[in-house]
Short mmCIF file of C-alpha atoms (C1' of nucleotides) in Angstrom, two decimals:
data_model
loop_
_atom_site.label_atom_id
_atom_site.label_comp_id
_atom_site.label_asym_id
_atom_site.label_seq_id
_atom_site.Cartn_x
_atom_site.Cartn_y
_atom_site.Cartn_z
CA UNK A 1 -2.82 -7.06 -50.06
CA UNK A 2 -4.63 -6.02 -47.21
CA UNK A 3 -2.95 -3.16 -45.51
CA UNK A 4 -5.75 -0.83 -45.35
CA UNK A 5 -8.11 -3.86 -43.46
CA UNK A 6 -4.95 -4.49 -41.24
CA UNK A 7 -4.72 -0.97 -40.28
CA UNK A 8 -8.22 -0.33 -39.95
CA UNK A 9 -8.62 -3.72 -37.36
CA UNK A 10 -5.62 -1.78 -35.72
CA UNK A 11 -8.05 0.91 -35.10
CA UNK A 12 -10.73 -0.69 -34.07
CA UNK A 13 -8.85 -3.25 -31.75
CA UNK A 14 -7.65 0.04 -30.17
CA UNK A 15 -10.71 1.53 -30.07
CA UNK A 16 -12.07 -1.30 -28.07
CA UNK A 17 -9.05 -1.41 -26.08
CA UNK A 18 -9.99 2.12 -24.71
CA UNK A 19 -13.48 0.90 -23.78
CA UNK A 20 -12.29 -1.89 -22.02
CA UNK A 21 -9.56 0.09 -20.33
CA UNK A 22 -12.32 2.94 -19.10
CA UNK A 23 -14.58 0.17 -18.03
CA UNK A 24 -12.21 -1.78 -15.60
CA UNK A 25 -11.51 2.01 -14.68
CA UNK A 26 -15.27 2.42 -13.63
CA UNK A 27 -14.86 -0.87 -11.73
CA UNK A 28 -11.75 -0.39 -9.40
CA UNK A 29 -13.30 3.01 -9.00
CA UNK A 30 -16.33 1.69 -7.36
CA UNK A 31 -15.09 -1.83 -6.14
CA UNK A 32 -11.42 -0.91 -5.18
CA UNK A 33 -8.07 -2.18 -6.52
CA UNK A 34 -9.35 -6.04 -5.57
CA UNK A 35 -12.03 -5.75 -8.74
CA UNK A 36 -12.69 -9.50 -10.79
CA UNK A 37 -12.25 -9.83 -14.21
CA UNK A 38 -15.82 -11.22 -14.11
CA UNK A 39 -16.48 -7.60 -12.77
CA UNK A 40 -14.59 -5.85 -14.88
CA UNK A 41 -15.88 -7.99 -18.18
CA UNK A 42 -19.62 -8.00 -17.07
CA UNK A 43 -18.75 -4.03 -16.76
CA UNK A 44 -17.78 -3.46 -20.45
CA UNK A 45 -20.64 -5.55 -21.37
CA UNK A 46 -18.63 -9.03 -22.67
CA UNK A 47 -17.77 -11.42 -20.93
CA UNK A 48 -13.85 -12.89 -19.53
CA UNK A 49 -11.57 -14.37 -22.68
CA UNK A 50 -11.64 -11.16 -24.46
CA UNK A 51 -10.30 -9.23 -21.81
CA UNK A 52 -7.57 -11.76 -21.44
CA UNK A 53 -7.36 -11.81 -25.07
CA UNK A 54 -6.67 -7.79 -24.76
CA UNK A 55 -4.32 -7.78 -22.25
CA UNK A 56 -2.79 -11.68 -21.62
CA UNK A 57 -3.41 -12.07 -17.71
CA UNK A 58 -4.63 -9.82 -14.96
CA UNK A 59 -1.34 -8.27 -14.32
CA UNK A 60 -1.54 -7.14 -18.51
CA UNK A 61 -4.92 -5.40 -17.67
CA UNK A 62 -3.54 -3.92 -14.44
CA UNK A 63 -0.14 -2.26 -16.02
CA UNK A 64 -2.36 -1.13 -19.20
CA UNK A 65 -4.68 0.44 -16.47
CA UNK A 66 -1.89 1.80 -14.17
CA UNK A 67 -0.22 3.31 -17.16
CA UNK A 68 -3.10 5.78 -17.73
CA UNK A 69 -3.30 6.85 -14.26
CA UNK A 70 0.48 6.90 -13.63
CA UNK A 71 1.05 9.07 -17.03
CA UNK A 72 -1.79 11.82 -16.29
CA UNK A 73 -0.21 11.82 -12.56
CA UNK A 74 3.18 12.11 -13.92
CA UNK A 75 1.83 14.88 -16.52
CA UNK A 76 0.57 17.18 -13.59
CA UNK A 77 3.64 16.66 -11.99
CA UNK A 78 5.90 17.99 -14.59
CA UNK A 79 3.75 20.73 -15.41
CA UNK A 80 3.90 21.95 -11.71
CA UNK A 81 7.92 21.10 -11.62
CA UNK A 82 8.36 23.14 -14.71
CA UNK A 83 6.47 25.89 -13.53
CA UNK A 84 8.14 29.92 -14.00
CA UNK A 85 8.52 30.55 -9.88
CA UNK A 86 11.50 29.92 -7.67
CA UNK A 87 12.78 26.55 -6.18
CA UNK A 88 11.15 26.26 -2.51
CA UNK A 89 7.57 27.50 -4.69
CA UNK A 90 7.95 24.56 -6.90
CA UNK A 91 8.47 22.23 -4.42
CA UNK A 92 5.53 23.24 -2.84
CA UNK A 93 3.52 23.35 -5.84
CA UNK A 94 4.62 19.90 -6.84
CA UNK A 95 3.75 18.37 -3.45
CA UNK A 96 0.54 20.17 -3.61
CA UNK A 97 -0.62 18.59 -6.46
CA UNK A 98 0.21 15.14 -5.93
CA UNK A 99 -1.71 15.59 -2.59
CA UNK A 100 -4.20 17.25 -4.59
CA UNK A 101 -4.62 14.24 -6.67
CA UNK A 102 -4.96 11.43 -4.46
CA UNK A 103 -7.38 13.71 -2.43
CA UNK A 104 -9.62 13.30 -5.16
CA UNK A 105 -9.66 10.14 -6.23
CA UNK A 106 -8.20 8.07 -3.20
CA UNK A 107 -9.59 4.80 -4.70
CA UNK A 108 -7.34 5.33 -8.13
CA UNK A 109 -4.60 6.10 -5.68
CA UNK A 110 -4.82 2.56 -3.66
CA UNK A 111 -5.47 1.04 -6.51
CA UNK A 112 -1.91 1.92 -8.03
CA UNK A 113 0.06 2.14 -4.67
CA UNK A 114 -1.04 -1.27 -3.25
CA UNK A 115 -1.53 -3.47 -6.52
CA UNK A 116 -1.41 -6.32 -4.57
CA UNK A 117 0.33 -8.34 -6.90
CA UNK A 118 2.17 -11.75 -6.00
CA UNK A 119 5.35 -12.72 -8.33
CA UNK A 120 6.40 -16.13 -7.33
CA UNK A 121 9.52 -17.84 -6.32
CA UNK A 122 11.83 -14.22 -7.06
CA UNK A 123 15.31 -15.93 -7.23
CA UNK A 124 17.51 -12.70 -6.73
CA UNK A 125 14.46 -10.69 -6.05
CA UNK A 126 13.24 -9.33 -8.73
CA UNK A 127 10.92 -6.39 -7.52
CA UNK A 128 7.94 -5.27 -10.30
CA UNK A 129 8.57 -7.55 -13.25
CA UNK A 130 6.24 -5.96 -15.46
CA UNK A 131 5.07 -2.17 -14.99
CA UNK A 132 7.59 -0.36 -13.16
CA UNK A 133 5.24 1.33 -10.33
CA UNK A 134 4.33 4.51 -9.94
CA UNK A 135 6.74 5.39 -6.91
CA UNK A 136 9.76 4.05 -9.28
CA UNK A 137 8.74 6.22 -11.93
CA UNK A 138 8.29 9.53 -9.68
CA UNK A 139 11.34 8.83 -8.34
CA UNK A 140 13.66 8.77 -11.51
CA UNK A 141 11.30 11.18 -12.89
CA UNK A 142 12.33 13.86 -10.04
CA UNK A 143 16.02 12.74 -10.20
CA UNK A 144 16.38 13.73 -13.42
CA UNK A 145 14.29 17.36 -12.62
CA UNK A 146 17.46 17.61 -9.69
CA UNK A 147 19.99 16.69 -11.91
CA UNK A 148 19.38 18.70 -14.90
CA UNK A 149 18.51 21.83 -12.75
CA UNK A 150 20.93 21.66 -9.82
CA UNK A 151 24.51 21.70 -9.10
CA UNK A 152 25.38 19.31 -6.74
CA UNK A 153 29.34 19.14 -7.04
CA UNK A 154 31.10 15.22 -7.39
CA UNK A 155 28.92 12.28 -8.04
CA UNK A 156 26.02 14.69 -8.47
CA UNK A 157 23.84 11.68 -10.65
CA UNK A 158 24.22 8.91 -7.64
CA UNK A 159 22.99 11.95 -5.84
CA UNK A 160 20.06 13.20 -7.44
CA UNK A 161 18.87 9.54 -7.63
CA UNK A 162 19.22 8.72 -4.21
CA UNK A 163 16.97 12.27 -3.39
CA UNK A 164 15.10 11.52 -6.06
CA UNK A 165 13.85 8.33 -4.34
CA UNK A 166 13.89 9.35 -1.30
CA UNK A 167 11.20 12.62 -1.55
CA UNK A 168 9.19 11.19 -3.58
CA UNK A 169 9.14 8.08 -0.65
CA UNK A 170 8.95 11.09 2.00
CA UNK A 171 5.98 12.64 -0.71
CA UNK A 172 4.26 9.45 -1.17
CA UNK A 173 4.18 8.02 3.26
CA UNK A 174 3.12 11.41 4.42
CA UNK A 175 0.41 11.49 1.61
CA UNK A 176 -0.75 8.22 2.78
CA UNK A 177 -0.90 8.60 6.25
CA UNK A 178 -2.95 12.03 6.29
CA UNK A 179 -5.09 10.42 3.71
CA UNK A 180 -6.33 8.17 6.32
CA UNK A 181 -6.32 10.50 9.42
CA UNK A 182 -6.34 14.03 8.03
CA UNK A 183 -4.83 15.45 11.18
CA UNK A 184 -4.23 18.90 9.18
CA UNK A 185 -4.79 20.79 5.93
CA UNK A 186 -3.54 20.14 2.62
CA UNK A 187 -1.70 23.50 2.66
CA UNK A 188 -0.31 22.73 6.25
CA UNK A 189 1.16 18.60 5.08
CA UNK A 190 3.03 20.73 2.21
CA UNK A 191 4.04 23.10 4.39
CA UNK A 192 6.05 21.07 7.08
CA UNK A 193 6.97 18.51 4.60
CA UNK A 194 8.96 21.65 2.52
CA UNK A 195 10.11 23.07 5.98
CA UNK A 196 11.85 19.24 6.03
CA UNK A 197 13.14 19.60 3.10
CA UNK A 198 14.60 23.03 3.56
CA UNK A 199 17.07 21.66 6.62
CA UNK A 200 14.59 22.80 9.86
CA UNK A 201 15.32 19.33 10.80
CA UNK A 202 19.10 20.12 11.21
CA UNK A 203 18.41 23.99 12.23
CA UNK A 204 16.14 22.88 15.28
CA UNK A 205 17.49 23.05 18.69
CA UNK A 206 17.57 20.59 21.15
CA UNK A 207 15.10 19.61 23.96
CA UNK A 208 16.03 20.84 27.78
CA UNK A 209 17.21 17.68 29.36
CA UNK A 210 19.91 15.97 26.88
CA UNK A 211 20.90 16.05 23.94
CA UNK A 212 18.72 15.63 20.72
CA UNK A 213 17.42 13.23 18.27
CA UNK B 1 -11.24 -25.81 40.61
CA UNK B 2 -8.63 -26.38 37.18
CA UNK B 3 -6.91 -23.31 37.14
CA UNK B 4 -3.64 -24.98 37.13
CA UNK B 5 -4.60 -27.31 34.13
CA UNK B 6 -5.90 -24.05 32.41
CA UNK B 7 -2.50 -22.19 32.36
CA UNK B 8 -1.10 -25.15 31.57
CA UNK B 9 -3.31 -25.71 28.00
CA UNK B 10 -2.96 -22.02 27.57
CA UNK B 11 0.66 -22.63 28.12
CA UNK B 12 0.95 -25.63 25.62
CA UNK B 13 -1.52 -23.13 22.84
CA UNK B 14 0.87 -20.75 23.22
CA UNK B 15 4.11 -22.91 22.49
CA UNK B 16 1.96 -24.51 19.74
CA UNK B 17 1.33 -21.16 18.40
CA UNK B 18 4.90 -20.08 18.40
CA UNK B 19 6.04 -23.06 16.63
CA UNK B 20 3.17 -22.35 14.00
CA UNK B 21 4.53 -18.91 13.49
CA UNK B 22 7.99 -20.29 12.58
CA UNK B 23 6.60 -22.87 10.67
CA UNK B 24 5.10 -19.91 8.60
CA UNK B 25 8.34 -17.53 9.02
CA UNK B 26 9.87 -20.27 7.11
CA UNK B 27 7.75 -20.52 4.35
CA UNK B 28 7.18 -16.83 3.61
CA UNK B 29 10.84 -17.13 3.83
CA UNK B 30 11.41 -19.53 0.94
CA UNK B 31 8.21 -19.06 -0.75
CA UNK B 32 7.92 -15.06 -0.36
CA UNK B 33 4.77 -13.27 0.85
CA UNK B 34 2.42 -15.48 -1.62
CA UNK B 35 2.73 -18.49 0.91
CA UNK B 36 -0.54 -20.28 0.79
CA UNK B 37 -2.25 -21.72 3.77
CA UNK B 38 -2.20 -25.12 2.80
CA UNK B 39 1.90 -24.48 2.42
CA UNK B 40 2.21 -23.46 6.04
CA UNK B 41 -0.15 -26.02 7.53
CA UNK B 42 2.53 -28.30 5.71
CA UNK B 43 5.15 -27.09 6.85
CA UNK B 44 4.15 -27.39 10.29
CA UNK B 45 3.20 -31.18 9.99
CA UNK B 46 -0.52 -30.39 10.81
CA UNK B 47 -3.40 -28.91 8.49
CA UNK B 48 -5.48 -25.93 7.82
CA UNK B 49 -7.91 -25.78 10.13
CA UNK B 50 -6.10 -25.53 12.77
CA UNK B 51 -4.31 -22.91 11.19
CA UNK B 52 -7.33 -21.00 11.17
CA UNK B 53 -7.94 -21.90 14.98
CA UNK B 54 -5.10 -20.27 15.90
CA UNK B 55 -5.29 -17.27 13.62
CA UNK B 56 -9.02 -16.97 13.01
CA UNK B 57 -8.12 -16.21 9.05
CA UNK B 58 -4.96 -15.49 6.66
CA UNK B 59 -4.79 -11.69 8.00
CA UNK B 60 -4.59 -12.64 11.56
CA UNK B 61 -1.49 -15.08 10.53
CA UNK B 62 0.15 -12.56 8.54
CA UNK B 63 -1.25 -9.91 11.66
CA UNK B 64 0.78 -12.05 14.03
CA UNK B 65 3.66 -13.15 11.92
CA UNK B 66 4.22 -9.40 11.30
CA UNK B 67 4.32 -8.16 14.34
CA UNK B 68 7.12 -10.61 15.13
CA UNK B 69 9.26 -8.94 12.82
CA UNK B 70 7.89 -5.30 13.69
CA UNK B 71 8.66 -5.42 16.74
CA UNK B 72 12.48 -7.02 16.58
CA UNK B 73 12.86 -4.06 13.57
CA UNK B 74 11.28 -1.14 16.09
CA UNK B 75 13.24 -2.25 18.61
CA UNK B 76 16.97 -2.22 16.39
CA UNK B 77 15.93 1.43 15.66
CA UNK B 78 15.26 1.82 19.05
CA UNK B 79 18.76 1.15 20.14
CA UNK B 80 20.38 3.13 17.31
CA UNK B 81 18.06 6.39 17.73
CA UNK B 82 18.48 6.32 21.47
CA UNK B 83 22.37 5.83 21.46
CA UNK B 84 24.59 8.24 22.95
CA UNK B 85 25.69 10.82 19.97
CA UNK B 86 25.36 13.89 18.04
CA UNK B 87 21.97 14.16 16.42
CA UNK B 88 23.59 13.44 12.79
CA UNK B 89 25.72 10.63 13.92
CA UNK B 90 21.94 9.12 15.57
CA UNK B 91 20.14 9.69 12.21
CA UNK B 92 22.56 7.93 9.80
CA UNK B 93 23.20 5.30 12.66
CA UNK B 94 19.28 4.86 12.43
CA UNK B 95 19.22 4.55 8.36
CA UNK B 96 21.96 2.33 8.17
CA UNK B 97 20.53 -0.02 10.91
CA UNK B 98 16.78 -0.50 8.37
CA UNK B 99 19.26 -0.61 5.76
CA UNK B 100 21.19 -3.36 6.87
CA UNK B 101 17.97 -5.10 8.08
CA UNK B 102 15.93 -5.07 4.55
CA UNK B 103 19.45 -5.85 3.12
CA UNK B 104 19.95 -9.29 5.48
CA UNK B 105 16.81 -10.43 4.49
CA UNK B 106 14.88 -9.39 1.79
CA UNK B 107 11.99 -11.91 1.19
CA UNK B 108 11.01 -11.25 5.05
CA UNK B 109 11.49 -7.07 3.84
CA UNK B 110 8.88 -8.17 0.97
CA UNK B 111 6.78 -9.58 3.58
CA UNK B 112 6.69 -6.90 5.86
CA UNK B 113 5.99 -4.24 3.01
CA UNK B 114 3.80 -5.65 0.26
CA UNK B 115 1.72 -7.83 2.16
CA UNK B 116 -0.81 -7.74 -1.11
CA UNK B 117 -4.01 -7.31 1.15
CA UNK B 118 -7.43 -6.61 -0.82
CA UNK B 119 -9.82 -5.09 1.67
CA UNK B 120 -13.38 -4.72 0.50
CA UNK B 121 -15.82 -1.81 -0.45
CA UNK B 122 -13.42 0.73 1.61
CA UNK B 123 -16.30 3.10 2.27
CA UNK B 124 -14.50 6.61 3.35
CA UNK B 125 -11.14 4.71 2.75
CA UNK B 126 -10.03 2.38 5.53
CA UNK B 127 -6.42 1.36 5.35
CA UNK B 128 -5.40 -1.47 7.14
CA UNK B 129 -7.74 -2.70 9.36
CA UNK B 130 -5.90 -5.43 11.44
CA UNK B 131 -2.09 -4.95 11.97
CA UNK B 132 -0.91 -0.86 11.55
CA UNK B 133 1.11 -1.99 9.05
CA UNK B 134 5.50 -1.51 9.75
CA UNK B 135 5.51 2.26 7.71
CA UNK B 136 2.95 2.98 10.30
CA UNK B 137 4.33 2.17 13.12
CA UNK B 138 7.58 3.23 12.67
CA UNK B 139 6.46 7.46 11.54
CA UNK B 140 4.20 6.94 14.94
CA UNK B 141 7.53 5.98 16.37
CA UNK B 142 10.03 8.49 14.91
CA UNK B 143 7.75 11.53 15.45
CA UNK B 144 7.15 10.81 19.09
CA UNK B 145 11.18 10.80 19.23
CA UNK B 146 11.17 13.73 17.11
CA UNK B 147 8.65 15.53 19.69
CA UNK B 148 10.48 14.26 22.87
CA UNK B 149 14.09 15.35 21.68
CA UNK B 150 13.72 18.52 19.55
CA UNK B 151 12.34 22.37 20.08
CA UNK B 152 9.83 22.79 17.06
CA UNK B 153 8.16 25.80 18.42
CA UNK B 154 4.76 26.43 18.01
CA UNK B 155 2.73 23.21 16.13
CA UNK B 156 5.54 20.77 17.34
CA UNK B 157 3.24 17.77 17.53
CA UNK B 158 2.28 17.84 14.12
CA UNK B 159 5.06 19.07 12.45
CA UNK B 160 6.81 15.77 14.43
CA UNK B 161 4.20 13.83 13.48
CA UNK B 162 4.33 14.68 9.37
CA UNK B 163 7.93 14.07 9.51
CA UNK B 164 7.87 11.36 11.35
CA UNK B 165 5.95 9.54 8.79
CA UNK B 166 7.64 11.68 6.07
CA UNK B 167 11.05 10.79 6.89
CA UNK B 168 10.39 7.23 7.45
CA UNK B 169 8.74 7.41 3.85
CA UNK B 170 12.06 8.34 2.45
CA UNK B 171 13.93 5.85 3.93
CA UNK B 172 11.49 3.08 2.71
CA UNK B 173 10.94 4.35 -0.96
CA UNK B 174 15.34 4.88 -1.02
CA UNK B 175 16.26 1.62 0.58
CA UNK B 176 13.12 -0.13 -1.87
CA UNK B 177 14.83 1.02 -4.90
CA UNK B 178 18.54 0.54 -3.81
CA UNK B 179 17.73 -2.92 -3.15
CA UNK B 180 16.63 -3.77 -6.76
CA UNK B 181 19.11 -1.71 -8.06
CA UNK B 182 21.90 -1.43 -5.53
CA UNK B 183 23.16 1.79 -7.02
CA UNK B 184 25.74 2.23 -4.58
CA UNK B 185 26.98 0.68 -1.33
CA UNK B 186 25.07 0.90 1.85
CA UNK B 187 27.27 3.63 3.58
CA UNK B 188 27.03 6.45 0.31
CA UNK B 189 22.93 6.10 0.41
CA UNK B 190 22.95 6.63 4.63
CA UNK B 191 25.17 9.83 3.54
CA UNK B 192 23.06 11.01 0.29
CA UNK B 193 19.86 10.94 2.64
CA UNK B 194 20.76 12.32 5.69
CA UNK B 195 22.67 15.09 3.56
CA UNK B 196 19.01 15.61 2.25
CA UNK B 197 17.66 15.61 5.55
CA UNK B 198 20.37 17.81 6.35
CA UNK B 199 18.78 20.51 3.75
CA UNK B 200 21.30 20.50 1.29
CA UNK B 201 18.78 20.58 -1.08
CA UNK B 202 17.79 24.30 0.08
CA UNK B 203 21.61 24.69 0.00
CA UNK B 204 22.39 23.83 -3.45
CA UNK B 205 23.21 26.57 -6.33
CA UNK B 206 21.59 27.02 -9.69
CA UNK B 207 22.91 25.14 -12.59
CA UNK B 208 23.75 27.19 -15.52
CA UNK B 209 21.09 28.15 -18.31
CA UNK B 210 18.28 28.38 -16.08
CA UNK B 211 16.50 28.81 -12.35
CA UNK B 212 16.93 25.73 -10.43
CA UNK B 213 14.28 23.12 -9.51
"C1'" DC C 1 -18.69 -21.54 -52.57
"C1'" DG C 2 -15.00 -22.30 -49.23
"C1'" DT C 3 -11.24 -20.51 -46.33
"C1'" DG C 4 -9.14 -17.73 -43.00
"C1'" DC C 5 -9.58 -14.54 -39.40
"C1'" DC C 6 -11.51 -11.80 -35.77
"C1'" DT C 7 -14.97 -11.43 -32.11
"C1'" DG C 8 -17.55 -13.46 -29.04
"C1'" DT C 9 -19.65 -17.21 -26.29
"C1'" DT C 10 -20.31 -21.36 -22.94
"C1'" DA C 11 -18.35 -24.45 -20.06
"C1'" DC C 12 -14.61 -26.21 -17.95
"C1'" DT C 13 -10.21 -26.86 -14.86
"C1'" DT C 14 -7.30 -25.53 -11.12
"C1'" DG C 15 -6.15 -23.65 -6.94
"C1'" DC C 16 -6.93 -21.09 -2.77
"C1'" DG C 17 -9.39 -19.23 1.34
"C1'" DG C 18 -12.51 -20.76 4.55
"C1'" DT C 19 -15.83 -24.00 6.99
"C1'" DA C 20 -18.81 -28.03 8.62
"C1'" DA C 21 -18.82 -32.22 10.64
"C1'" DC C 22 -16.68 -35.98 12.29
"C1'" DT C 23 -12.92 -38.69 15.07
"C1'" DC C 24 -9.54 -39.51 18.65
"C1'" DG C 25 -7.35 -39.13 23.13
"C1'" DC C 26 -7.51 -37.77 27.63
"C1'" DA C 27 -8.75 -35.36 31.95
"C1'" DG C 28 -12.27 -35.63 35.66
"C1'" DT C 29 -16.56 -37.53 38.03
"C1'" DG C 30 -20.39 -40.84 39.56
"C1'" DC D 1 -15.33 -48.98 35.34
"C1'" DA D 2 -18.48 -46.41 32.23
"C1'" DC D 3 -19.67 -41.71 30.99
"C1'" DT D 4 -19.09 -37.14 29.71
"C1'" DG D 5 -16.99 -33.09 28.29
"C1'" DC D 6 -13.35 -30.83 25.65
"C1'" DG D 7 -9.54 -29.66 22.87
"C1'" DA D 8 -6.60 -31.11 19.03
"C1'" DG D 9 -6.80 -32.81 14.62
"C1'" DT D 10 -8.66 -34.75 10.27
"C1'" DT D 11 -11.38 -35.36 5.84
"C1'" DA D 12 -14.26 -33.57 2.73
"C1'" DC D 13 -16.55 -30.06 1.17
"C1'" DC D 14 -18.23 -24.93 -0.58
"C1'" DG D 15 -17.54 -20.59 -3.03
"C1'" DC D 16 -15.07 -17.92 -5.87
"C1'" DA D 17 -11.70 -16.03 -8.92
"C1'" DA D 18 -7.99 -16.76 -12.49
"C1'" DG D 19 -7.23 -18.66 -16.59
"C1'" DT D 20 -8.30 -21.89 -20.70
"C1'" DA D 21 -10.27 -24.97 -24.28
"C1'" DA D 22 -13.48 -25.52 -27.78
"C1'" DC D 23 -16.98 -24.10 -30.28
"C1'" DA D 24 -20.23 -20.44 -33.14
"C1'" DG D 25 -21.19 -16.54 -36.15
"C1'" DG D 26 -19.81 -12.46 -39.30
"C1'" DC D 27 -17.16 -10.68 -42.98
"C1'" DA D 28 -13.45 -9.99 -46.36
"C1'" DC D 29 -10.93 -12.40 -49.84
"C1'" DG D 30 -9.63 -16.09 -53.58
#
DNA sequence: CGTGCCTGTTACTTGCGGTAACTCGCAGTG
DNA sequence: CACTGCGAGTTACCGCAAGTAACAGGCACG
């Protein structure tokens, strides 16, 4: 039998799986999420069919890639969620480092927010067939943080999904627009976006001269 | 002189353009935001270079056919936010009008909000070049009405600004995922988020065994 | 030795965005 | 009327990227 051999190509067809993965990461990091797989190949030092050999079709290489990314993101996340500090400190913390993280690496960022990818002909539509995206995974990711750690009375799960969603959506727009204008600091954004969170929106007072928004 | 003969041509370019762009609407419409060029040019009866007269390249055509749809979406959120009610009423009046809009028609929602562009070499990070795309335009929106109608205190115009595009975020990244999932109907999300908005989050006790998120 | 099997290559097909160069019809002018 | 410009439209092409045969060497196993 050949178990050992079988294992040990196992290994090494990982192995080069991990080089292939870091050098497509070197691309998009330089070239941006719109990278070839001529690039990307050329990159690792081979040349096209073995990459699609690795990972079937562009969209294989692109959720392998994503995955990394997404799981480290995800990673810092819970780490700052599960944090020893009271509620309105988490939040903040949790915001900060997501901000903290696209700050640094804003090409990464694009490159898994905007993947540019086409599906065809979606009967029913059929949003993300293959990697869930990163906003979908935040999203249950935080609803289940809400669920397990708050009470929320009746029909608390439909609820903690829904805010789930919802901030990381609120997380993920602001993020993106002061990206690309910076209009304030980081510790400001996670300020006023917590302030939002925390009801000033429904504590403000109206205008003078009719009623408010 | 030709003056009259002038506005007349730009007259007839005009029509002609306005029956491209429905030509177009159609196709994005059956064939989702992938439409190709030589589709549309099709569908219109004529071919692509005059496509590319018209539009000067595939952004400018996706520039133009989004704005169509921008600007008929602004202006339904228009109507709800400026309606005569209490603030709460306005804001759920508001989601449930984008709600009902992505939920009429979805491939045109698609559109609108992947529009799979691939800039090039983004040195310093230059979102969206052309058309501000619709999450854009509508946080610009919302925080000016945010500014206008509420007392914020000091730092108004940027706190109105971040939740502009903050809020606006959340209703995107809830009504993205309730479309692909639909969770629930249309009327329990518009509650679940503008109880959110309405800081019941802050609100919220402790669940046993532990501090809260 | 031959036989699989994996890794890698070259060379191709297909399809799309975009463009150059030509044709046709039609106003206006001598 | 012939001539000239001009705008609408076409065919035929280029470049480029995704994806795919089909072939070539290395290395274990019988």
């Amino acid at each position: 039998m050949n178990t050992t051999q079988r294992t040990d190509q196992q290994r090494s067809a990982a192995r080069r799986r991990r080089e292939l993965l870091e050098a497509a990461d070197r691309v998009v990091l330089r070239d941006g999420p719109q990278a070839s797989m001529n690039a990307i190949a050329a990159e690792a030092g081979i040349t096209k069919p073995i990459l699609y050999r690795h990972f079937g079709d562009k969209g294989g290489l692109y959720a392998a890639l994503a995955k990394r990314h997404t799981d480290a993101l995800l990673n810092s996340l819970r780490a700052a969620l599960d944090a020893p500090a009271e509620r309105r400190e988490r939040v903040e913390s949790t915001l900060d480092t997501y901000l903290a993280a696209i700050e640094a690496r804003p090409q990464v960022y694009r490159f898994l927010m905007h993947p540019s990818e086409g599906s065809q002909s979606d009967q029913g539509f059929d949003v993300g067939k293959h990697s869930v995206p990163l906003l979908r995974r935040m999203g249950e990711e935080l609803a289940q943080v809400i669920e397990d750690r708050l009470d929320l009375g009746p029909g608390s799960q439909q609820l903690a999904r829904v805010w789930g969603h919802g901030i990381v959506g609120m997380m993920h727009a602001a993020g993106d627009w002061w990206l690309g204008e910076r209009p304030c600091s980081r510790a400001e954004l996670v300020k006023s976006l917590a302030d939002l969170l925390w009801g000033r929106l429904a504590a403000a007072g109206d205008r003078v001269g009719g009623p408010g928004f």
